[in-house]
Coordinates of N, CA and C in Angstrom, one line a residue:
X1 N 32.4 14.3 -30.9 CA 30.5 13.5 -31.4 C 31.1 11.8 -31.2
X2 N 32.1 11.3 -32.4 CA 31.8 10.9 -32.7 C 32.6 9.6 -32.1
X3 N 33.2 10.0 -31.1 CA 34.6 9.9 -29.9 C 33.5 8.8 -29.0
X4 N 32.8 10.1 -29.2 CA 32.0 9.4 -27.6 C 30.6 9.1 -27.6
X5 N 30.0 8.8 -29.3 CA 29.6 8.1 -30.0 C 29.6 6.7 -29.7
X6 N 31.0 6.6 -30.4 CA 31.9 4.5 -29.9 C 32.5 4.6 -28.6
X7 N 32.4 5.3 -27.5 CA 32.5 4.9 -26.4 C 30.9 3.8 -25.3
X8 N 29.9 4.5 -26.0 CA 29.0 3.9 -25.8 C 28.4 2.7 -27.0
X9 N 28.9 2.9 -27.6 CA 28.7 2.1 -28.3 C 29.9 0.5 -28.2
X10 N 31.2 0.9 -27.8 CA 31.7 -0.1 -27.2 C 31.4 -0.6 -25.8
X11 N 31.3 0.8 -24.6 CA 30.5 0.0 -23.1 C 28.6 -0.4 -23.3
X12 N 27.3 -0.9 -24.4 CA 26.6 -0.9 -24.4 C 26.2 -1.6 -23.3
X13 N 26.7 -2.8 -23.2 CA 26.3 -3.6 -22.6 C 26.3 -3.4 -21.3
X14 N 26.9 -2.3 -20.6 CA 27.6 -2.1 -19.3 C 26.2 -1.0 -18.3
X15 N 25.9 -1.0 -20.0 CA 25.0 0.4 -19.5 C 23.6 0.2 -19.4
X16 N 23.2 -1.1 -20.1 CA 22.2 -1.7 -19.6 C 21.9 -2.5 -19.0
X17 N 22.9 -2.9 -18.2 CA 22.7 -3.4 -17.5 C 22.2 -2.2 -15.7
X18 N 23.4 -1.4 -16.5 CA 22.5 -0.2 -15.2 C 21.3 0.0 -14.6
X19 N 20.9 0.5 -16.3 CA 19.8 0.6 -17.0 C 18.6 -1.0 -16.2
X20 N 19.2 -1.6 -16.2 CA 18.0 -2.9 -16.3 C 18.4 -2.5 -14.8
X21 N 19.4 -2.1 -13.6 CA 19.2 -2.1 -12.1 C 18.7 -0.7 -11.9
X22 N 17.8 0.1 -12.4 CA 17.3 1.0 -11.8 C 16.2 0.8 -11.5
X23 N 15.3 0.4 -13.4 CA 14.5 -0.9 -13.4 C 13.2 -1.7 -12.4
X24 N 14.8 -2.4 -12.6 CA 14.6 -3.4 -11.0 C 14.3 -3.0 -9.9
X25 N 15.2 -1.8 -9.2 CA 14.7 -1.2 -8.4 C 13.4 -0.2 -8.2
X26 N 13.4 0.7 -9.2 CA 12.1 1.5 -9.1 C 10.6 0.6 -8.9
X27 N 11.3 -0.6 -9.8 CA 10.0 -0.7 -10.6 C 9.5 -2.6 -8.9
X28 N 10.3 -3.3 -9.0 CA 10.6 -4.8 -8.3 C 10.6 -5.0 -7.3
X29 N 12.1 -3.7 -6.9 CA 12.4 -4.6 -5.3 C 13.5 -3.6 -4.9
X30 N 13.9 -3.1 -3.9 CA 14.5 -1.6 -3.7 C 15.2 -2.2 -2.2
X31 N 16.5 -1.1 -1.8 CA 16.7 -1.8 -0.2 C 17.5 -0.1 0.3
X32 N 16.9 0.1 1.6 CA 17.7 0.9 1.8 C 18.4 0.9 3.2
X33 N 18.9 2.4 3.7 CA 19.9 1.8 4.9 C 19.1 3.3 5.8
X34 N 18.0 2.0 6.8 CA 17.3 3.6 7.6 C 18.5 3.9 8.9
X35 N 18.4 5.8 8.8 CA 19.2 6.0 9.1 C 19.0 6.6 11.0
X36 N 17.9 6.8 11.3 CA 17.2 6.7 12.3 C 16.4 5.6 12.8
X37 N 15.8 6.2 14.7 CA 15.9 5.1 15.1 C 14.3 5.0 15.4
X38 N 13.4 5.4 13.9 CA 12.1 5.9 15.2 C 11.0 4.7 14.4
X39 N 12.1 3.5 14.2 CA 11.1 2.2 14.3 C 12.0 0.5 15.1
X40 N 13.0 1.9 16.0 CA 13.6 0.7 16.7 C 12.3 0.0 17.6
X41 N 12.3 -1.3 18.6 CA 13.3 -2.2 18.3 C 12.9 -3.2 17.2
X42 N 12.4 -2.6 16.1 CA 12.0 -3.9 15.1 C 13.0 -3.3 14.2
X43 N 13.4 -2.6 13.3 CA 14.4 -2.4 12.9 C 15.5 -1.4 13.4
X44 N 17.0 -1.4 13.5 CA 17.9 -0.8 14.2 C 18.3 -0.3 12.8
X45 N 18.9 1.1 13.8 CA 20.2 2.4 12.9 C 21.1 1.8 12.5
X46 N 21.6 1.4 11.0 CA 22.3 0.5 10.0 C 21.4 -0.6 9.5
X47 N 21.0 -0.1 10.0 CA 20.2 -2.0 9.2 C 19.9 -1.3 7.4
X48 N 19.7 -1.6 6.8 CA 19.3 -1.7 5.4 C 17.9 -3.4 5.3
X49 N 17.6 -2.6 4.3 CA 15.9 -3.9 4.9 C 15.7 -3.7 3.3
X50 N 15.0 -4.9 2.9 CA 14.7 -5.1 1.9 C 13.7 -5.0 1.5
X51 N 12.5 -4.0 0.2 CA 11.6 -3.8 0.4 C 11.7 -4.0 -1.0
X52 N 10.0 -5.2 -0.8 CA 9.0 -5.3 -1.7 C 8.8 -4.4 -3.0
X53 N 9.4 -4.0 -3.6 CA 8.1 -2.6 -4.4 C 6.9 -2.9 -5.7
X54 N 6.7 -4.5 -5.6 CA 5.1 -5.4 -6.0 C 4.2 -5.3 -5.1
X55 N 4.7 -5.4 -3.9 CA 3.5 -5.9 -2.7 C 2.3 -5.3 -3.6
X56 N 2.2 -3.8 -3.5 CA 0.4 -3.8 -3.0 C 0.7 -2.6 -4.6
X57 N 1.2 -2.3 -5.8 CA 1.4 -2.5 -7.3 C 2.7 -2.6 -7.8
X58 N 2.8 -3.5 -8.8 CA 2.8 -3.1 -10.1 C 2.8 -1.3 -10.7
X59 N 4.3 -0.8 -10.4 CA 4.7 0.9 -11.5 C 5.2 0.9 -12.4
X60 N 5.2 2.2 -13.0 CA 5.7 2.6 -14.3 C 7.0 2.2 -13.6
X61 N 8.6 2.2 -14.2 CA 9.1 2.2 -13.5 C 9.5 4.2 -13.5
X62 N 10.5 4.2 -12.4 CA 10.6 6.1 -11.4 C 9.3 6.8 -11.3
X63 N 8.0 6.4 -11.2 CA 6.9 6.5 -11.5 C 5.8 6.4 -9.9
X64 N 4.6 7.1 -10.1 CA 3.9 6.9 -9.1 C 2.5 5.8 -9.9
X65 N 2.9 5.9 -10.6 CA 1.6 5.7 -11.5 C 1.4 4.0 -11.2
X66 N 0.6 3.6 -11.4 CA 0.0 2.1 -10.9 C -0.1 1.5 -12.5
X67 N 0.3 0.1 -12.2 CA 0.3 -0.7 -14.3 C -0.5 -1.9 -13.7
X68 N -0.7 -2.2 -12.2 CA -1.5 -3.3 -11.7 C -1.7 -3.3 -10.6
X69 N -3.2 -3.3 -10.1 CA -3.2 -3.2 -8.8 C -3.0 -5.1 -8.1
X70 N -2.5 -4.7 -7.1 CA -1.9 -6.5 -6.6 C -2.8 -6.3 -4.6
X71 N -2.5 -5.7 -4.1 CA -3.2 -5.4 -3.7 C -3.3 -4.2 -2.4
X72 N -3.9 -3.5 -1.5 CA -3.4 -2.8 -0.8 C -3.2 -2.6 0.8
X73 N -1.9 -2.1 2.2 CA -1.8 -2.5 2.9 C -2.5 -2.9 4.0
X74 N -2.0 -3.7 4.9 CA -2.7 -4.5 5.4 C -2.6 -3.4 6.8
X75 N -2.3 -3.5 7.6 CA -2.9 -2.7 9.2 C -1.3 -4.3 10.2
X76 N -0.7 -2.8 10.0 CA 0.5 -4.1 11.5 C 1.7 -3.6 9.6
X77 N 1.5 -4.1 8.7 CA 2.4 -3.8 7.8 C 3.6 -2.2 7.7
X78 N 5.1 -3.1 7.3 CA 6.0 -1.9 8.0 C 5.6 -1.4 6.1
X79 N 6.3 0.1 6.0 CA 5.8 0.7 4.9 C 7.0 1.3 4.1
X80 N 7.4 1.8 2.8 CA 7.9 2.4 2.8 C 7.3 3.4 1.7
X81 N 7.3 4.8 2.5 CA 6.5 6.0 2.2 C 7.6 7.4 1.5
X82 N 7.7 7.1 0.3 CA 7.6 8.7 -0.6 C 6.5 10.0 0.4
X83 N 7.7 10.0 0.6 CA 6.5 11.7 2.0 C 6.5 12.3 1.0
X84 N 5.2 13.2 -0.1 CA 5.7 14.2 -0.1 C 5.4 15.5 1.2
X85 N 4.5 15.1 2.2 CA 4.4 16.1 3.4 C 5.8 16.7 3.8
X86 N 6.7 15.5 3.8 CA 8.3 15.9 4.8 C 9.1 15.7 3.4
X87 N 9.2 16.0 1.7 CA 10.3 15.6 0.8 C 11.6 14.2 2.3
X88 N 10.7 13.4 2.1 CA 11.9 12.5 2.4 C 11.7 10.9 2.9
X89 N 12.9 9.9 2.4 CA 11.2 8.6 1.7 C 11.1 8.1 3.4
X90 N 10.5 7.9 3.4 CA 10.3 7.1 5.3 C 10.0 5.7 5.8
X91 N 9.9 4.7 6.6 CA 9.7 3.7 6.8 C 8.3 4.1 8.1
X92 N 7.4 3.7 8.3 CA 6.3 3.3 9.2 C 6.0 2.9 9.1
X93 N 4.5 2.5 10.4 CA 4.0 1.1 10.1 C 2.9 1.4 9.8
X94 N 1.7 1.0 9.1 CA 0.4 1.4 8.8 C -0.2 0.5 10.4
X95 N -0.9 1.5 11.1 CA -2.0 1.4 12.0 C -3.4 1.5 11.4
X96 N -3.0 2.9 11.6 CA -5.0 3.0 10.7 C -5.1 2.4 9.1
X97 N -6.2 2.0 8.5 CA -6.7 2.2 7.6 C -7.6 3.0 7.0
X98 N -7.8 3.0 6.1 CA -9.1 4.4 5.2 C -10.4 3.5 6.3
X99 N -11.0 4.9 6.8 CA -12.7 5.2 7.0 C -11.9 4.3 8.8
X100 N -10.9 4.1 9.5 CA -10.7 3.8 10.9 C -10.5 5.4 11.3
X101 N -11.1 5.2 12.4 CA -11.3 6.3 13.3 C -10.1 5.6 14.9
X102 N -8.7 6.6 14.6 CA -8.0 5.6 16.2 C -8.1 7.2 16.6
X103 N -7.1 5.9 18.0 CA -6.5 7.6 19.1 C -6.2 6.4 20.1
X104 N -5.2 7.8 20.9 CA -4.2 7.3 21.6 C -3.2 8.4 22.5
X105 N -4.0 7.3 23.8 CA -4.1 7.9 24.8 C -3.1 7.8 26.2
X106 N -1.8 8.0 26.6 CA -0.5 8.1 27.6 C -0.3 6.8 26.8
X107 N 0.0 6.3 24.7 CA 0.5 5.6 24.1 C 0.2 4.3 24.4
X108 N -1.7 4.7 24.9 CA -2.6 3.0 24.5 C -3.0 3.3 22.9
X109 N -3.7 2.9 22.0 CA -4.5 2.7 20.9 C -5.8 2.4 21.2
X110 N -6.1 3.3 20.6 CA -8.0 3.1 20.5 C -7.6 2.7 19.1
X111 N -9.1 1.5 18.4 CA -9.0 2.1 17.0 C -10.2 1.3 17.4
X112 N -11.4 2.0 16.1 CA -12.8 1.6 15.9 C -13.0 1.3 17.2
X113 N -13.3 2.3 18.5 CA -13.1 2.1 19.8 C -13.3 1.1 20.2
X114 N -11.9 0.2 20.1 CA -11.1 -1.2 20.5 C -10.1 -0.8 21.0
X115 N -9.6 -1.3 22.0 CA -8.2 -0.7 22.6 C -7.2 -2.1 22.5
X116 N -5.9 -1.6 21.9 CA -5.1 -2.5 21.4 C -4.4 -3.0 22.1
X117 N -4.1 -4.2 22.3 CA -2.6 -4.7 23.3 C -1.5 -4.7 23.9
X118 N -1.3 -4.8 25.1 CA 0.1 -5.2 25.5 C 0.6 -5.4 26.0
X119 N 1.5 -6.4 26.4 CA 2.5 -7.9 27.3 C 3.4 -7.0 27.3
X120 N 4.3 -6.7 29.2 CA 5.5 -6.4 28.9 C 6.8 -7.0 28.1
X121 N 7.6 -6.5 27.6 CA 8.6 -6.9 26.8 C 9.9 -6.9 26.8
X122 N 10.5 -7.7 26.9 CA 12.3 -7.5 27.3 C 13.0 -6.4 25.8
X123 N 13.4 -6.3 25.6 CA 14.8 -5.7 24.3 C 15.9 -5.3 24.9
X124 N 17.6 -6.2 24.2 CA 18.6 -5.9 24.4 C 19.5 -5.2 23.1
X125 N 19.7 -4.1 23.6 CA 21.1 -3.2 22.6 C 20.6 -2.8 21.2
X126 N 19.8 -1.5 22.1 CA 19.0 -0.5 22.5 C 20.5 0.6 22.7
X127 N 21.2 0.6 22.0 CA 22.8 2.3 22.2 C 21.6 3.2 23.4
X128 N 20.7 3.3 22.2 CA 19.6 5.2 22.8 C 19.2 4.4 24.0
X129 N 19.5 3.2 24.8 CA 18.7 2.9 26.1 C 19.7 3.2 27.4
X130 N 21.0 3.9 26.8 CA 22.0 3.7 28.1 C 22.0 5.6 28.0
X131 N 21.2 6.6 27.4 CA 21.2 7.8 27.6 C 19.3 7.8 27.7
X132 N 18.2 7.3 26.9 CA 17.5 7.7 27.6 C 16.1 6.4 27.6
X133 N 16.8 5.8 28.4 CA 16.1 4.6 29.5 C 14.7 4.3 28.7
X134 N 14.2 3.4 28.3 CA 12.8 3.0 27.7 C 12.0 2.2 28.2
X135 N 11.8 1.7 28.1 CA 10.6 0.6 28.4 C 9.9 -0.7 26.9
X136 N 9.8 -1.8 26.7 CA 9.1 -1.8 25.7 C 7.9 -3.3 26.3
X137 N 7.3 -2.7 24.7 CA 6.0 -3.9 24.9 C 5.4 -4.9 23.3
X138 N 5.0 -5.6 24.2 CA 4.6 -6.3 22.7 C 3.4 -5.7 21.8
X139 N 2.9 -4.7 21.2 CA 1.0 -3.8 21.1 C 0.6 -5.8 19.2
X140 N 0.1 -5.2 20.2 CA -1.3 -6.0 19.3 C -2.4 -5.8 18.8
X141 N -2.2 -5.5 17.0 CA -3.8 -4.9 16.8 C -4.4 -5.6 16.6
X142 N -5.3 -6.6 16.9 CA -5.1 -8.2 15.9 C -5.7 -7.8 14.4
X143 N -6.0 -9.2 14.3 CA -5.9 -9.8 13.5 C -4.5 -10.9 12.9
X144 N -3.7 -10.5 13.8 CA -2.7 -11.3 13.5 C -1.0 -10.4 13.7
X145 N -1.5 -9.0 13.4 CA -1.0 -8.1 14.2 C -0.2 -8.2 15.0
X146 N 1.1 -8.2 14.9 CA 1.7 -8.2 17.2 C 3.2 -7.6 16.2
X147 N 3.9 -7.1 17.0 CA 5.4 -6.5 17.5 C 6.2 -5.9 18.8
X148 N 6.7 -5.2 18.6 CA 7.2 -5.2 19.9 C 7.0 -3.1 19.6
X149 N 6.8 -2.5 20.9 CA 7.3 -1.0 20.3 C 8.5 0.1 22.0
X150 N 8.5 0.4 21.4 CA 9.2 1.4 22.7 C 8.9 2.5 22.8
X151 N 9.3 2.6 24.6 CA 8.5 3.9 24.5 C 9.6 4.3 25.9
X152 N 9.1 5.2 25.6 CA 10.4 6.2 26.8 C 9.9 6.7 28.4
X153 N 11.3 7.2 29.0 CA 10.4 5.9 30.1 C 10.4 7.9 31.6
X154 N 10.7 8.4 30.9 CA 10.9 10.2 31.4 C 10.8 10.8 30.4
X155 N 10.2 10.3 29.3 CA 9.9 11.7 27.7 C 8.6 11.4 26.9
X156 N 8.3 11.4 27.3 CA 6.7 10.7 26.2 C 6.6 12.0 25.3
X157 N 6.6 11.3 23.7 CA 5.6 12.7 23.3 C 4.8 13.2 23.4
X158 N 5.1 14.8 23.0 CA 3.8 15.2 23.0 C 2.8 14.9 22.0
X159 N 2.9 14.2 21.6 CA 1.5 13.2 20.9 C 1.7 11.7 21.3
X160 N 2.1 11.4 22.3 CA 1.2 10.3 23.3 C 0.3 10.4 23.6
X161 N -0.6 11.7 23.1 CA -2.4 11.6 22.8 C -2.6 12.6 22.8
X162 N -3.4 11.8 21.5 CA -3.5 12.4 20.0 C -4.6 11.3 19.8
X163 N -5.4 13.0 19.0 CA -7.1 11.9 18.1 C -8.3 12.3 19.1
X164 N -9.5 11.5 19.1 CA -9.5 11.0 17.6 C -10.4 11.4 16.5
X165 N -9.7 11.4 15.7 CA -9.8 11.0 13.9 C -10.0 10.2 13.5
X166 N -10.4 10.1 12.4 CA -11.0 9.9 11.5 C -10.1 9.4 10.2
X167 N -9.9 8.4 9.6 CA -9.0 8.1 8.1 C -9.3 8.3 7.3
X168 N -9.5 9.6 6.5 CA -10.1 9.9 4.9 C -9.8 8.5 3.9
X169 N -10.5 8.8 2.8 CA -10.5 7.2 2.0 C -9.2 7.7 1.2
X170 N -8.9 7.1 0.6 CA -6.9 6.8 -0.4 C -6.4 7.6 0.9
X171 N -6.3 7.3 2.5 CA -5.2 7.8 3.0 C -5.1 6.9 4.3
X172 N -3.8 6.6 4.3 CA -3.4 5.6 5.6 C -3.0 5.8 7.2
X173 N -3.1 5.6 8.6 CA -2.6 6.4 9.1 C -1.5 5.5 10.1
X174 N 0.5 6.6 10.2 CA 1.9 4.8 9.6 C 2.2 5.5 10.6
X175 N 2.8 5.4 11.7 CA 3.3 5.8 13.4 C 4.7 4.6 13.4
X176 N 5.3 4.8 13.8 CA 6.6 4.4 14.3 C 6.8 3.9 15.5
X177 N 7.3 2.8 15.7 CA 7.4 1.1 16.6 C 7.6 2.1 17.3
X178 N 8.8 3.6 17.6 CA 9.4 3.8 18.5 C 8.8 5.3 19.2
X179 N 7.5 4.8 19.9 CA 6.4 5.2 20.4 C 6.5 7.0 20.1
X180 N 7.4 7.4 21.3 CA 8.3 8.6 21.3 C 9.3 9.9 20.9
X181 N 9.4 8.7 19.4 CA 10.6 9.1 19.4 C 10.7 9.0 17.2
X182 N 9.8 9.3 16.7 CA 9.5 8.9 15.6 C 8.0 9.6 15.4
X183 N 8.3 10.8 13.6 CA 8.2 11.6 12.3 C 7.6 11.1 12.1
X184 N 5.9 11.1 12.4 CA 5.0 9.7 11.7 C 3.3 10.9 11.4
X185 N 2.6 9.8 11.0 CA 1.1 10.5 10.4 C 1.4 11.6 11.9
X186 N 1.6 11.5 13.2 CA 0.7 12.3 13.8 C 0.9 13.9 14.1
X187 N 2.5 13.9 13.6 CA 2.8 15.1 13.5 C 2.6 15.4 11.5
X188 N 2.5 15.5 10.7 CA 2.6 15.2 9.3 C 1.1 14.8 8.5
X189 N 0.4 14.7 9.2 CA -0.6 13.8 8.7 C -0.9 12.2 8.3
X190 N -2.4 12.3 7.0 CA -1.8 11.1 6.7 C -0.9 11.0 5.5
X191 N -1.3 9.5 4.7 CA -0.5 9.3 4.3 C -1.3 8.8 3.3
X192 N -1.1 9.6 1.9 CA -2.1 9.2 0.6 C -1.5 7.6 0.4
X193 N -2.2 7.1 -0.6 CA -1.9 5.6 -1.2 C -1.1 5.6 -1.6
X194 N -0.8 6.4 -2.6 CA 0.0 6.4 -4.4 C 1.1 6.6 -3.3
X195 N 1.7 7.1 -2.3 CA 2.9 7.7 -1.6 C 3.7 6.2 -1.0
X196 N 2.9 5.7 -0.5 CA 3.0 3.6 0.3 C 3.8 3.0 -1.4
X197 N 5.0 3.3 -2.0 CA 5.8 2.5 -2.8 C 5.8 0.8 -2.5
X198 N 6.5 0.3 -1.2 CA 6.9 -0.6 -1.1 C 6.4 -1.5 0.5
X199 N 6.5 -2.5 0.8 CA 6.7 -2.8 1.6 C 8.1 -3.9 2.8
X200 N 9.0 -3.6 3.7 CA 9.7 -4.0 3.9 C 9.7 -5.2 4.3
X201 N 10.5 -6.4 4.1 CA 9.8 -7.7 3.6 C 11.0 -8.2 4.9
X202 N 13.0 -7.8 4.8 CA 13.4 -8.5 5.7 C 15.4 -7.6 6.2
X203 N 15.7 -7.9 7.2 CA 16.9 -7.2 6.4 C 18.8 -7.3 6.0
X204 N 18.9 -6.7 5.2 CA 19.9 -8.2 4.1 C 21.3 -7.9 5.5
X205 N 21.2 -6.8 5.8 CA 23.3 -7.1 6.2 C 22.7 -5.9 7.5
X206 N 23.0 -5.3 8.9 CA 23.1 -4.6 9.6 C 24.5 -4.2 9.7
X207 N 24.7 -2.8 9.8 CA 26.0 -2.1 10.4 C 25.9 -0.9 11.3
X208 N 27.1 -1.6 12.5 CA 26.5 -1.0 14.0 C 27.2 0.6 13.8
X209 N 26.5 1.6 13.6 CA 27.2 3.1 14.0 C 27.4 4.0 15.1
X210 N 27.2 2.8 16.1 CA 28.1 3.0 17.2 C 28.8 2.4 17.8
X211 N 29.9 1.1 16.3 CA 30.6 1.1 17.2 C 31.4 1.4 15.5
X212 N 31.6 1.9 14.4 CA 31.3 1.8 14.0 C 32.2 1.3 12.5
X213 N 30.8 0.7 12.5 CA 30.2 0.4 11.4 C 30.8 -1.4 11.5
X214 N 30.7 -1.8 12.5 CA 30.9 -3.0 12.7 C 30.3 -4.0 12.6
X215 N 30.2 -4.3 11.6 CA 28.3 -6.1 11.5 C 27.4 -6.2 12.5
X216 N 26.7 -6.4 12.6 CA 25.4 -7.2 13.6 C 25.2 -8.9 13.0
X217 N 26.0 -9.3 13.3 CA 25.6 -10.2 11.9 C 24.2 -11.1 12.5
X218 N 24.1 -11.0 13.5 CA 22.9 -11.7 14.1 C 21.3 -11.2 13.9
X219 N 21.6 -10.1 13.4 CA 20.2 -9.9 12.3 C 20.2 -9.8 10.9
X220 N 21.2 -10.8 10.4 CA 21.3 -10.7 8.6 C 20.6 -11.6 8.4
X221 N 19.4 -11.1 7.5 CA 18.5 -11.7 7.0 C 17.4 -12.0 7.9
X222 N 17.0 -10.9 8.8 CA 16.1 -11.4 9.7 C 14.6 -10.5 9.1
X223 N 13.7 -11.5 9.1 CA 12.8 -11.0 8.9 C 12.2 -9.7 9.7
X224 N 10.9 -9.3 8.6 CA 10.5 -8.3 9.5 C 9.1 -8.4 9.7
X225 N 8.6 -8.0 10.5 CA 7.3 -8.2 10.9 C 6.7 -6.6 11.7

């Protein structure tokens, strides 16, 4: 017991540093590696993204308890979700806000009776396109929110037609930008506000699993919208 106490005393600076890093990642900023393609083409498989955990709340470290409510997620934000419904941490885009009525018809969004706007777009370097060809579009949700979406040419999702649903108070509807290959609110339901723990800000670095982890230098520092 005395030897263990001496070990702790000798290395207290290191342990305090580790504790500080854990608190920093829990309450202020974090980084996540993205293992799936549900947010392609905005976020690629192998991107390591930086998460602003103070974008919406200052939370008690290691909990979902909000000490200071700073803002609420806005339509179009890319958010990090500690999802109880899936038991996983998810990265998705906020599509519907509390009280909104949302529907999807052949992958065209309708929000409160208004149709989202689309224009064709060209995207390259998505490895999944070789096996499953896709089309791309720029989707505008209004209010300045505009982003790419990916649509499968031959395998539309069973949820490409969805709703209409009205989002309950204190909840959000989240979808992946890869609309035909995303497990999101269309399947597991609305996201409670307290499960949204941060906002994705930029790509810190990116490693391509299709090329044995070789870096994608053109994505490093890329802002996420």
